[in-house]
Tab-separated table of C-alpha atoms and ligand atoms in Angstrom:
chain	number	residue	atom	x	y	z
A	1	UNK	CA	-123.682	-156.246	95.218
A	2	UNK	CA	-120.252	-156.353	96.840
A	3	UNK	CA	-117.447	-157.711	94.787
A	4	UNK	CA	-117.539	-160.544	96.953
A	5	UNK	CA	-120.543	-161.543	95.714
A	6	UNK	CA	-119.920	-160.818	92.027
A	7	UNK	CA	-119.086	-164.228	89.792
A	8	UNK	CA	-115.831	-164.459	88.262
A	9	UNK	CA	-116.151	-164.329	84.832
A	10	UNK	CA	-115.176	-167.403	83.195
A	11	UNK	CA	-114.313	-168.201	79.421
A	12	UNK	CA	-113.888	-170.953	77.402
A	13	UNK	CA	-113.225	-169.576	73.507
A	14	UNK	CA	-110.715	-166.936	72.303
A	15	UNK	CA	-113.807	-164.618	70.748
A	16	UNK	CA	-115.369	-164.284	74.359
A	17	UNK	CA	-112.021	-163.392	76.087
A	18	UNK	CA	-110.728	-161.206	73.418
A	19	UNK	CA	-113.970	-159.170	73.463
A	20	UNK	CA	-113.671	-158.662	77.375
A	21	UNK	CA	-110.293	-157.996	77.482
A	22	UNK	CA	-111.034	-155.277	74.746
A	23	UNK	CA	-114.246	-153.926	76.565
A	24	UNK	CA	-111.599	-153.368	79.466
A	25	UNK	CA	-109.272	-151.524	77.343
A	26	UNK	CA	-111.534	-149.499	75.866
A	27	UNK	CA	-112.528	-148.500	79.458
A	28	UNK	CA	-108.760	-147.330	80.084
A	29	UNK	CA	-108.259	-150.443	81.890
A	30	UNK	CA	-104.758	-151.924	82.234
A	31	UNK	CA	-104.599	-155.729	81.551
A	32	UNK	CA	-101.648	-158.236	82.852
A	33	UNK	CA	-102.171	-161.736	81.807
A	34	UNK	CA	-100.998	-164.770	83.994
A	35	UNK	CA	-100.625	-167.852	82.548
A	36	UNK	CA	-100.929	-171.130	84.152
A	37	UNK	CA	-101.948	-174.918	83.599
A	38	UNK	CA	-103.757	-174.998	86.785
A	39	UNK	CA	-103.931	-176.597	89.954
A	40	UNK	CA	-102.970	-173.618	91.807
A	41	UNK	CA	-100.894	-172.982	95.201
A	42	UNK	CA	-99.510	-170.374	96.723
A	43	UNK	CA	-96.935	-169.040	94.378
A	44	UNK	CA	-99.163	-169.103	91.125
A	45	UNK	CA	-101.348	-167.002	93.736
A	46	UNK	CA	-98.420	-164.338	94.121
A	47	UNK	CA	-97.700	-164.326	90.599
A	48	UNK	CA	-101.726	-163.391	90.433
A	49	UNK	CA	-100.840	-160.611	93.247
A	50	UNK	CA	-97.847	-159.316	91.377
A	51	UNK	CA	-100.003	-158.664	88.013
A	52	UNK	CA	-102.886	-156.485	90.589
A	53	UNK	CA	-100.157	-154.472	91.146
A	54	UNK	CA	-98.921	-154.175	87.316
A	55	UNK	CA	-102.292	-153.405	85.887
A	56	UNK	CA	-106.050	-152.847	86.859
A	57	UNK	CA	-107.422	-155.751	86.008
A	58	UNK	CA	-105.938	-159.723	85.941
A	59	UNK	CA	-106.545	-162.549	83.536
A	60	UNK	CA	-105.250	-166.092	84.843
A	61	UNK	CA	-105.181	-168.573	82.005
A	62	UNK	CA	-105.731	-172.511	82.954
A	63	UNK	CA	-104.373	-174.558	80.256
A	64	UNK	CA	-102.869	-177.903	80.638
A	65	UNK	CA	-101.097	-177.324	77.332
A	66	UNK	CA	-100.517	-180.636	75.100
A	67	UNK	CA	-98.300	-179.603	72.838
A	68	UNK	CA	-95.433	-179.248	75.476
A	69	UNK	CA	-95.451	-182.581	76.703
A	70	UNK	CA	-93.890	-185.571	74.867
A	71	UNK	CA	-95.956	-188.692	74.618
A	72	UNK	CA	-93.979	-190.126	77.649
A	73	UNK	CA	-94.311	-187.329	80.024
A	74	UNK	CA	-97.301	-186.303	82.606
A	75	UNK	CA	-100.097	-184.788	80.477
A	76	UNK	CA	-102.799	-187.898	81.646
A	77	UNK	CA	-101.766	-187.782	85.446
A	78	UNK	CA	-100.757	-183.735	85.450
A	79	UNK	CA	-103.057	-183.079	88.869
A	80	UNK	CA	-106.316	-180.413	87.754
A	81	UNK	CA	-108.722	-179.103	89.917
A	82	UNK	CA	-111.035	-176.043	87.880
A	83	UNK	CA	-113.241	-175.607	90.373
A	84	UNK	CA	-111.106	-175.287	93.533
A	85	UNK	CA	-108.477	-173.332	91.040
A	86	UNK	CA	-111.367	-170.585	90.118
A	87	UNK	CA	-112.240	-170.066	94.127
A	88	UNK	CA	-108.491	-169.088	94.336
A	89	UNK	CA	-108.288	-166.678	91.746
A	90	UNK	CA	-111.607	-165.443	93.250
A	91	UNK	CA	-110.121	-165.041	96.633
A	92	UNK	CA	-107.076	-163.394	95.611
A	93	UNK	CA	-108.482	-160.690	93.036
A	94	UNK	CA	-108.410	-161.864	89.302
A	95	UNK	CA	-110.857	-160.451	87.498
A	96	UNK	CA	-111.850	-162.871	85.053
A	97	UNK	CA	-110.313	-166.775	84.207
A	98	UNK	CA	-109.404	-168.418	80.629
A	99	UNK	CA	-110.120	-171.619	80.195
A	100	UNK	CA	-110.133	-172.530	76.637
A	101	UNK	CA	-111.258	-176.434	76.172
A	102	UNK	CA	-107.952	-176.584	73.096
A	103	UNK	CA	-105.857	-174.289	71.936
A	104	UNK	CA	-104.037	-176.273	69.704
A	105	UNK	CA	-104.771	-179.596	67.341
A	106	UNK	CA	-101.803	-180.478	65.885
A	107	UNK	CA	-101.252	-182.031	62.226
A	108	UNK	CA	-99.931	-185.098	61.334
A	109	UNK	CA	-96.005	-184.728	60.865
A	110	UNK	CA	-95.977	-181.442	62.633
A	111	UNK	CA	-94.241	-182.743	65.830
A	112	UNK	CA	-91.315	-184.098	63.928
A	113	UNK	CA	-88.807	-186.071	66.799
A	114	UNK	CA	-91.363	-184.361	69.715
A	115	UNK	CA	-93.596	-186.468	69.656
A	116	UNK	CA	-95.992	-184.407	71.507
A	117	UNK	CA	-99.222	-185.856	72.813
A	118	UNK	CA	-102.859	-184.326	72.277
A	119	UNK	CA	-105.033	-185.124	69.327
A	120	UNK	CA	-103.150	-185.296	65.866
A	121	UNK	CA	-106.290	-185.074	63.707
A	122	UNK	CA	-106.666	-184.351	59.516
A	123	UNK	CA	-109.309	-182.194	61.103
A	124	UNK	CA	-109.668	-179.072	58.913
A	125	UNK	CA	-109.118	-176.986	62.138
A	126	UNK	CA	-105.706	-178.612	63.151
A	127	UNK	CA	-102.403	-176.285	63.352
A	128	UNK	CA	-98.719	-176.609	62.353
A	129	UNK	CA	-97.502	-173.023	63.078
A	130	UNK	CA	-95.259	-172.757	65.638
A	131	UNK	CA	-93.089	-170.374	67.145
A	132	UNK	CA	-89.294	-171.478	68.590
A	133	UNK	CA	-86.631	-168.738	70.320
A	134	UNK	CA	-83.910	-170.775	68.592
A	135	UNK	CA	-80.794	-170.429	70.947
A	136	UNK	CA	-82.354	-169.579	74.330
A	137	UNK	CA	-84.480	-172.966	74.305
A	138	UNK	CA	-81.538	-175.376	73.673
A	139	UNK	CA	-79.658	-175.985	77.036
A	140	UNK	CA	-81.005	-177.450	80.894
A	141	UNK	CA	-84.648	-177.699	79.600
A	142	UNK	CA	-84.359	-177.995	76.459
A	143	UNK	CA	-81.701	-181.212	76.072
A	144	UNK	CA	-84.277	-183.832	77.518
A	145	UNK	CA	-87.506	-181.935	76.672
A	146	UNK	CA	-86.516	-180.992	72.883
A	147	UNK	CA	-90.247	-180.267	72.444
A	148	UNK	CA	-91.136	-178.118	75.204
A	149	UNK	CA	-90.027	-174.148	74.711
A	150	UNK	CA	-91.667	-174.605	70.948
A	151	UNK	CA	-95.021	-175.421	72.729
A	152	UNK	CA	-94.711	-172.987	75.575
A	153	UNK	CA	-93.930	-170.506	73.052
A	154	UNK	CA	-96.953	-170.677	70.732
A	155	UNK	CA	-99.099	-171.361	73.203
A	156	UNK	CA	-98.295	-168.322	74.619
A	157	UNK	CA	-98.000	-166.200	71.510
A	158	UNK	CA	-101.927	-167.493	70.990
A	159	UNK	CA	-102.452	-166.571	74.976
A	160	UNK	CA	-101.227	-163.244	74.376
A	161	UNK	CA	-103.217	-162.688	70.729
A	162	UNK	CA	-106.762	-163.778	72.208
A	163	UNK	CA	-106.126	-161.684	75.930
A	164	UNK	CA	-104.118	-158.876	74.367
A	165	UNK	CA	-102.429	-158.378	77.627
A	166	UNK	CA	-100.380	-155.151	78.549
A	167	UNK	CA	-98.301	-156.986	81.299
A	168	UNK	CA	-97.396	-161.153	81.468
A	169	UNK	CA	-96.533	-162.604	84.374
A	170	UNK	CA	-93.995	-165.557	84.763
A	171	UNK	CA	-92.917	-167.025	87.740
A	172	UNK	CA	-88.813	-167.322	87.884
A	173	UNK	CA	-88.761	-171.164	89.052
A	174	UNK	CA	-89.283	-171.916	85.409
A	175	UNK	CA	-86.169	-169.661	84.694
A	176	UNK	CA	-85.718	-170.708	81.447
A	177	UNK	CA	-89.244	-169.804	80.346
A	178	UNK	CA	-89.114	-166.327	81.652
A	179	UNK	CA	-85.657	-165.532	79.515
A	180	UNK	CA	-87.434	-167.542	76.463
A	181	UNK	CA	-90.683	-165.738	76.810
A	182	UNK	CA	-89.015	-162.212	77.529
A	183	UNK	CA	-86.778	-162.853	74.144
A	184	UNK	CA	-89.411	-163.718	71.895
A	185	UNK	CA	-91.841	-160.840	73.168
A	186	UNK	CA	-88.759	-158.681	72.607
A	187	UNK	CA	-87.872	-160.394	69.049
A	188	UNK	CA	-91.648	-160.310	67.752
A	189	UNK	CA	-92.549	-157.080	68.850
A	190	UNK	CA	-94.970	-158.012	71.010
A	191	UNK	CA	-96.226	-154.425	73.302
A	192	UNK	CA	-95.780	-156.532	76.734
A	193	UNK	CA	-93.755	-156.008	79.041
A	194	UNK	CA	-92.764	-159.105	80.881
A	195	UNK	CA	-92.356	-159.461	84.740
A	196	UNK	CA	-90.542	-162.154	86.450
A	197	UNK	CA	-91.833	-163.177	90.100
A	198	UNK	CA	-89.467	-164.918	92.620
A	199	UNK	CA	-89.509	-167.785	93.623
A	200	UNK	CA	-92.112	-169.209	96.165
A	201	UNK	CA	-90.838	-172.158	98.667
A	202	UNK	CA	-93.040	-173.761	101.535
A	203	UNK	CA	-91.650	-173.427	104.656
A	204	UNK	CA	-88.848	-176.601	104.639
A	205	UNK	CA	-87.350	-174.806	101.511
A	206	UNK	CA	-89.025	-176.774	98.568
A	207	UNK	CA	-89.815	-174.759	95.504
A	208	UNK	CA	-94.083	-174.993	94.772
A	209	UNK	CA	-95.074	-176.756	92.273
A	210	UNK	CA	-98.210	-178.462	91.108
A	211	UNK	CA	-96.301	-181.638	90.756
A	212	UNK	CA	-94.408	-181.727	93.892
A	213	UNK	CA	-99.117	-183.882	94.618
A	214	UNK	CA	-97.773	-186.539	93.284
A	215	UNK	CA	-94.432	-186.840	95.295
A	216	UNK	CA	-94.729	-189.802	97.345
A	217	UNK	CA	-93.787	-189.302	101.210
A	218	UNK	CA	-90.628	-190.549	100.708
A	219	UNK	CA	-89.501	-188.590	97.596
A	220	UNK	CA	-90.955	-185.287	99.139
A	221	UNK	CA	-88.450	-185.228	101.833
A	222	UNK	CA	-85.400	-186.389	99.448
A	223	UNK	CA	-86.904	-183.610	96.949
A	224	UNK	CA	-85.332	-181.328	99.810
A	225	UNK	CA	-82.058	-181.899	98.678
A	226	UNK	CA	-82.286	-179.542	95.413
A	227	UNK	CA	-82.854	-175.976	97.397
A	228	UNK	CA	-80.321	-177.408	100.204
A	229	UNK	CA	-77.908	-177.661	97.289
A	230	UNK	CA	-78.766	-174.348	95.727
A	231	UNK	CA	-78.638	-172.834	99.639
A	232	UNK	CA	-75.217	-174.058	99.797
A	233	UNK	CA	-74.058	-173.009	96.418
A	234	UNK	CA	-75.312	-169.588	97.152
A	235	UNK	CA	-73.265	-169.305	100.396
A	236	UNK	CA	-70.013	-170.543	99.041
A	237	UNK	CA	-70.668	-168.018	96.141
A	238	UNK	CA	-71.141	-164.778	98.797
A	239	UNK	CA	-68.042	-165.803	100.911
A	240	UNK	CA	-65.847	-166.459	98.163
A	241	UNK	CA	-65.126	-170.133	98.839
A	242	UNK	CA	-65.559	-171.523	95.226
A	243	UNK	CA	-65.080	-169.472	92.186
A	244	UNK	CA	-65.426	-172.526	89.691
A	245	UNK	CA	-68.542	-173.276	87.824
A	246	UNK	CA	-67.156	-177.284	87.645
A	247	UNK	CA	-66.750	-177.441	91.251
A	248	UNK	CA	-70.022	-176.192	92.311
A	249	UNK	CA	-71.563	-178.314	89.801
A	250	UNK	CA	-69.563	-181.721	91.083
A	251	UNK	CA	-70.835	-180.768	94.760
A	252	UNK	CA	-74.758	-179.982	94.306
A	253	UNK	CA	-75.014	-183.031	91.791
A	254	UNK	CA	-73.080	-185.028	94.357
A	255	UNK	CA	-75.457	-183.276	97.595
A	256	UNK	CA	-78.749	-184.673	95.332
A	257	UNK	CA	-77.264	-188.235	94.265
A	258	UNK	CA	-76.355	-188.863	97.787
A	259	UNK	CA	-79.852	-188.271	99.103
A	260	UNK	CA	-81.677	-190.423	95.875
A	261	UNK	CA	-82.577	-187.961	93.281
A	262	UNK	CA	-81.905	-189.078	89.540
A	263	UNK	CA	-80.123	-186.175	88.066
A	264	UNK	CA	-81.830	-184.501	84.546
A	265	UNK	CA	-79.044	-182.136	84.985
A	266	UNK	CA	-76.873	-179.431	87.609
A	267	UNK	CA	-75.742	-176.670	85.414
A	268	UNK	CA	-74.610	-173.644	85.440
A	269	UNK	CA	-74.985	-170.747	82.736
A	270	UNK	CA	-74.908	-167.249	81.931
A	271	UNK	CA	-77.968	-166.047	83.663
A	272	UNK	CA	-79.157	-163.777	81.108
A	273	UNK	CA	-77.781	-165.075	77.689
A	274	UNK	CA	-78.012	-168.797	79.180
A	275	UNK	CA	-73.979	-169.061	77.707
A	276	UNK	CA	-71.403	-171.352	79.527
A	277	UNK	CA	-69.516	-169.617	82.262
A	278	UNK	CA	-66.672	-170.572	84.399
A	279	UNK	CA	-65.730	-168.216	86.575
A	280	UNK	CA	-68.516	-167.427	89.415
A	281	UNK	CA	-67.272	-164.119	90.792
A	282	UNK	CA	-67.652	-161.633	88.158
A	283	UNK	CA	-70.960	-161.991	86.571
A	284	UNK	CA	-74.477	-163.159	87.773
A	285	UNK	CA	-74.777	-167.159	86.914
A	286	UNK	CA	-77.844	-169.684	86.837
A	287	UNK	CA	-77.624	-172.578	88.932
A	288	UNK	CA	-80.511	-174.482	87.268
A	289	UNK	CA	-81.650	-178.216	88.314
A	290	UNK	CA	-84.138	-180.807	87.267
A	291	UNK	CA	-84.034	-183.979	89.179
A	292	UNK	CA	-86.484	-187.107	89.158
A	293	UNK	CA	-87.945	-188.705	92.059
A	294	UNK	CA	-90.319	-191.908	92.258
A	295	UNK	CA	-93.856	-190.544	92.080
A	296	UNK	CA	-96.731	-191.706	94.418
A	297	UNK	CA	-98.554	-192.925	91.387
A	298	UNK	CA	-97.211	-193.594	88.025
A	299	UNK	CA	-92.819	-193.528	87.064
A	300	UNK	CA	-90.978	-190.510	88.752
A	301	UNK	CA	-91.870	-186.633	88.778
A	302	UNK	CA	-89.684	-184.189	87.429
A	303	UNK	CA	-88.634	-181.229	89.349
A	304	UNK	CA	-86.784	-178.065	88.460
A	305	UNK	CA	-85.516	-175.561	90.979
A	306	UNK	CA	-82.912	-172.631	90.482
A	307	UNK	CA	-81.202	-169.482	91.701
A	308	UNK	CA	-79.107	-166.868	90.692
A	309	UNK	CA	-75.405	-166.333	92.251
A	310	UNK	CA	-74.027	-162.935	92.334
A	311	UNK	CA	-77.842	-161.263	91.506
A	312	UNK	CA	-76.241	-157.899	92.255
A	313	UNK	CA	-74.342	-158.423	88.818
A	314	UNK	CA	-77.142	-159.166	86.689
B	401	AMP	P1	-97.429	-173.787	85.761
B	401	AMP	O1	-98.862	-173.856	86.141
B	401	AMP	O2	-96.564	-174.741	86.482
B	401	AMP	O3	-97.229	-173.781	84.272
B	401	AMP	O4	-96.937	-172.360	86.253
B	401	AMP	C1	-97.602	-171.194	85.888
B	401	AMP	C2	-96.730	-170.025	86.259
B	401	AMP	O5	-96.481	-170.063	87.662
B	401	AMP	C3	-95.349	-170.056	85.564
B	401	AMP	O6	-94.992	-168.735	85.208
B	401	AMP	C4	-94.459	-170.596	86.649
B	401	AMP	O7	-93.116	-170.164	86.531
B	401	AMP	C5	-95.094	-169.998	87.891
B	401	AMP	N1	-94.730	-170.781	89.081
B	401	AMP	C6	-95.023	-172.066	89.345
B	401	AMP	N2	-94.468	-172.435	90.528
B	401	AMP	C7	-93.809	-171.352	90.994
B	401	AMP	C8	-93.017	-171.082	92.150
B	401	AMP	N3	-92.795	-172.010	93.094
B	401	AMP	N4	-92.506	-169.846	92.313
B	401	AMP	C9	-92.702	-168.880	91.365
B	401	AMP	N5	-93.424	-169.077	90.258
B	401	AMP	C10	-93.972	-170.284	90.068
């Protein structure tokens, strides 16, 4: 049979993935694990190429995971498609797909002020461990999503238990969860070593993004404004022309209010530590957005978009 014609392997509980994953290992096989919540485009696809060339073989996970949404947000309407998500992976080389139906059933009184959605249950299975990066999680993300690094962070401490991965790939548009993840693998000890992908755009400069489906037609072209602002931030960095964090931060919030966006926040940080800076020339910085727009469907969709100034510093 070619390896066209070979199924992907699919699996659905922790016991079967583990015990492939090992079989793999035991082989001599290299694994790199990609997590994802599905509904795949182009740059969850290059995060998948980026792990072929990390390991020998590729795990993408597909888990729309409840416990980092609050009760408000976009679990109900987050856009899936399994089927057309697995023919991707397929296409582009993974070697086997993760699709756990739950990973975690949380108590009663576990979420205290998160209010995280999913099934809070007295069932005898339910959870309340959790794992938090303490610092790292509390700015840009973290100030209007107080929730959301503590459920990215044990969801993917279980992700990389069950898949046992030698290599986790992260794409850098969620900037924040790459410096989270890459601090807790490096404060628990976890044998991983954690790659960050750039940044995939489509071709008018917006970042990709499972969301960006339920943009109306309107809100996609206003949605335009966040890399415009980031392209022009990143010019007046290189030539010099600002050298204040405040000022850059006035203009970009000013660039995305001007063309409709409701700002979550324009900041920018210490790109590695995620500390407040103020002066742009001498070390690398984080200019980090989240913006709302109306959605096509239900209340607005949240985007986040980001790039580094003075990279060459890092
Ligand atoms: P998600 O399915 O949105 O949770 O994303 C799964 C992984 O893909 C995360 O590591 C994201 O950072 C990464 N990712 C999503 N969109 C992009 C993008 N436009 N460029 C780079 N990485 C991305």
């Amino acid at each position: 049979m070619s390896g066209e014609d070979q199924e992907l392997p699919v699996f659905t509980t922790a016991a079967d993935m583990r015990n492939w994953v090992r079989k793999q290992k035991k082989s001599g096989r290299k694994v790199a694990l990609v997590p994802t919540m599905g509904y795949l485009h182009d740059a969850h696809l290059s995060l998948v190429k980026a792990a072929l060339e990390k390991a020998d073989v590729v795990v993408a996970s597909i888990y729309v995971n409840p416990t980092q949404f609050a009760a408000h947000e976009d679990f109900d309407v987050y856009p899936r498609n399994a089927d057309e998500d697995r023919a991707k992976l397929k296409a582009v080389g993974a070697h086997a797909v993760f699709e756990p139906e739950s990973l975690y059933v949380q108590v009663p009184g576990a979420s205290e002020g998160a209010n995280v959605v999913g099934r809070e249950t007295h069932h005898p299975d339910s959870h309340e461990t959790y794992v938090t990066v303490e610092r790292l999680q509390k700015p840009l993300c973290g100030g209007s999503r107080p929730h959301f690094f503590r459920g990215v962070c044990t969801v993917v401490t279980k992700l990389f238990h069950i898949c046992e991965p030698d290599v986790a790939v992260f794409g850098r548009k969620d900037y924040q969860q790459f410096r989270v993840i890459s601090r807790m693998v490096r404060d628990l000890d976890f044998p991983i070593e954690v790659v960050g992908v750039p940044i995939g755009r489509e071709a008018d400069g917006l970042a990709m993004s499972s969301r960006n489906a339920r943009l109306s037609p309107e809100s996609r072209e206003k949605a335009l404004c966040l890399s415009r602002g980031l392209a022009w931030a990143e010019k007046a960095a290189a030539e010099g022309s600002v050298s204040d964090s405040a000022a850059v931060q006035a203009h970009v919030r000013g660039l995305i209010e001007e063309a409709g966006g409701k700002v979550d926040y324009v900041e920018l940080l210490h790109a590695i530590n995620l500390g407040p800076v103020t002066d742009l020339s001498s070390q690398p910085v984080l200019l980090a957005l989240a913006v709302h727009f109306p959605a096509k469907d239900v209340g607005t969709v949240r985007l986040i978009d980001n790039t580094v100034l003075n990279p060459d510093k890092e």
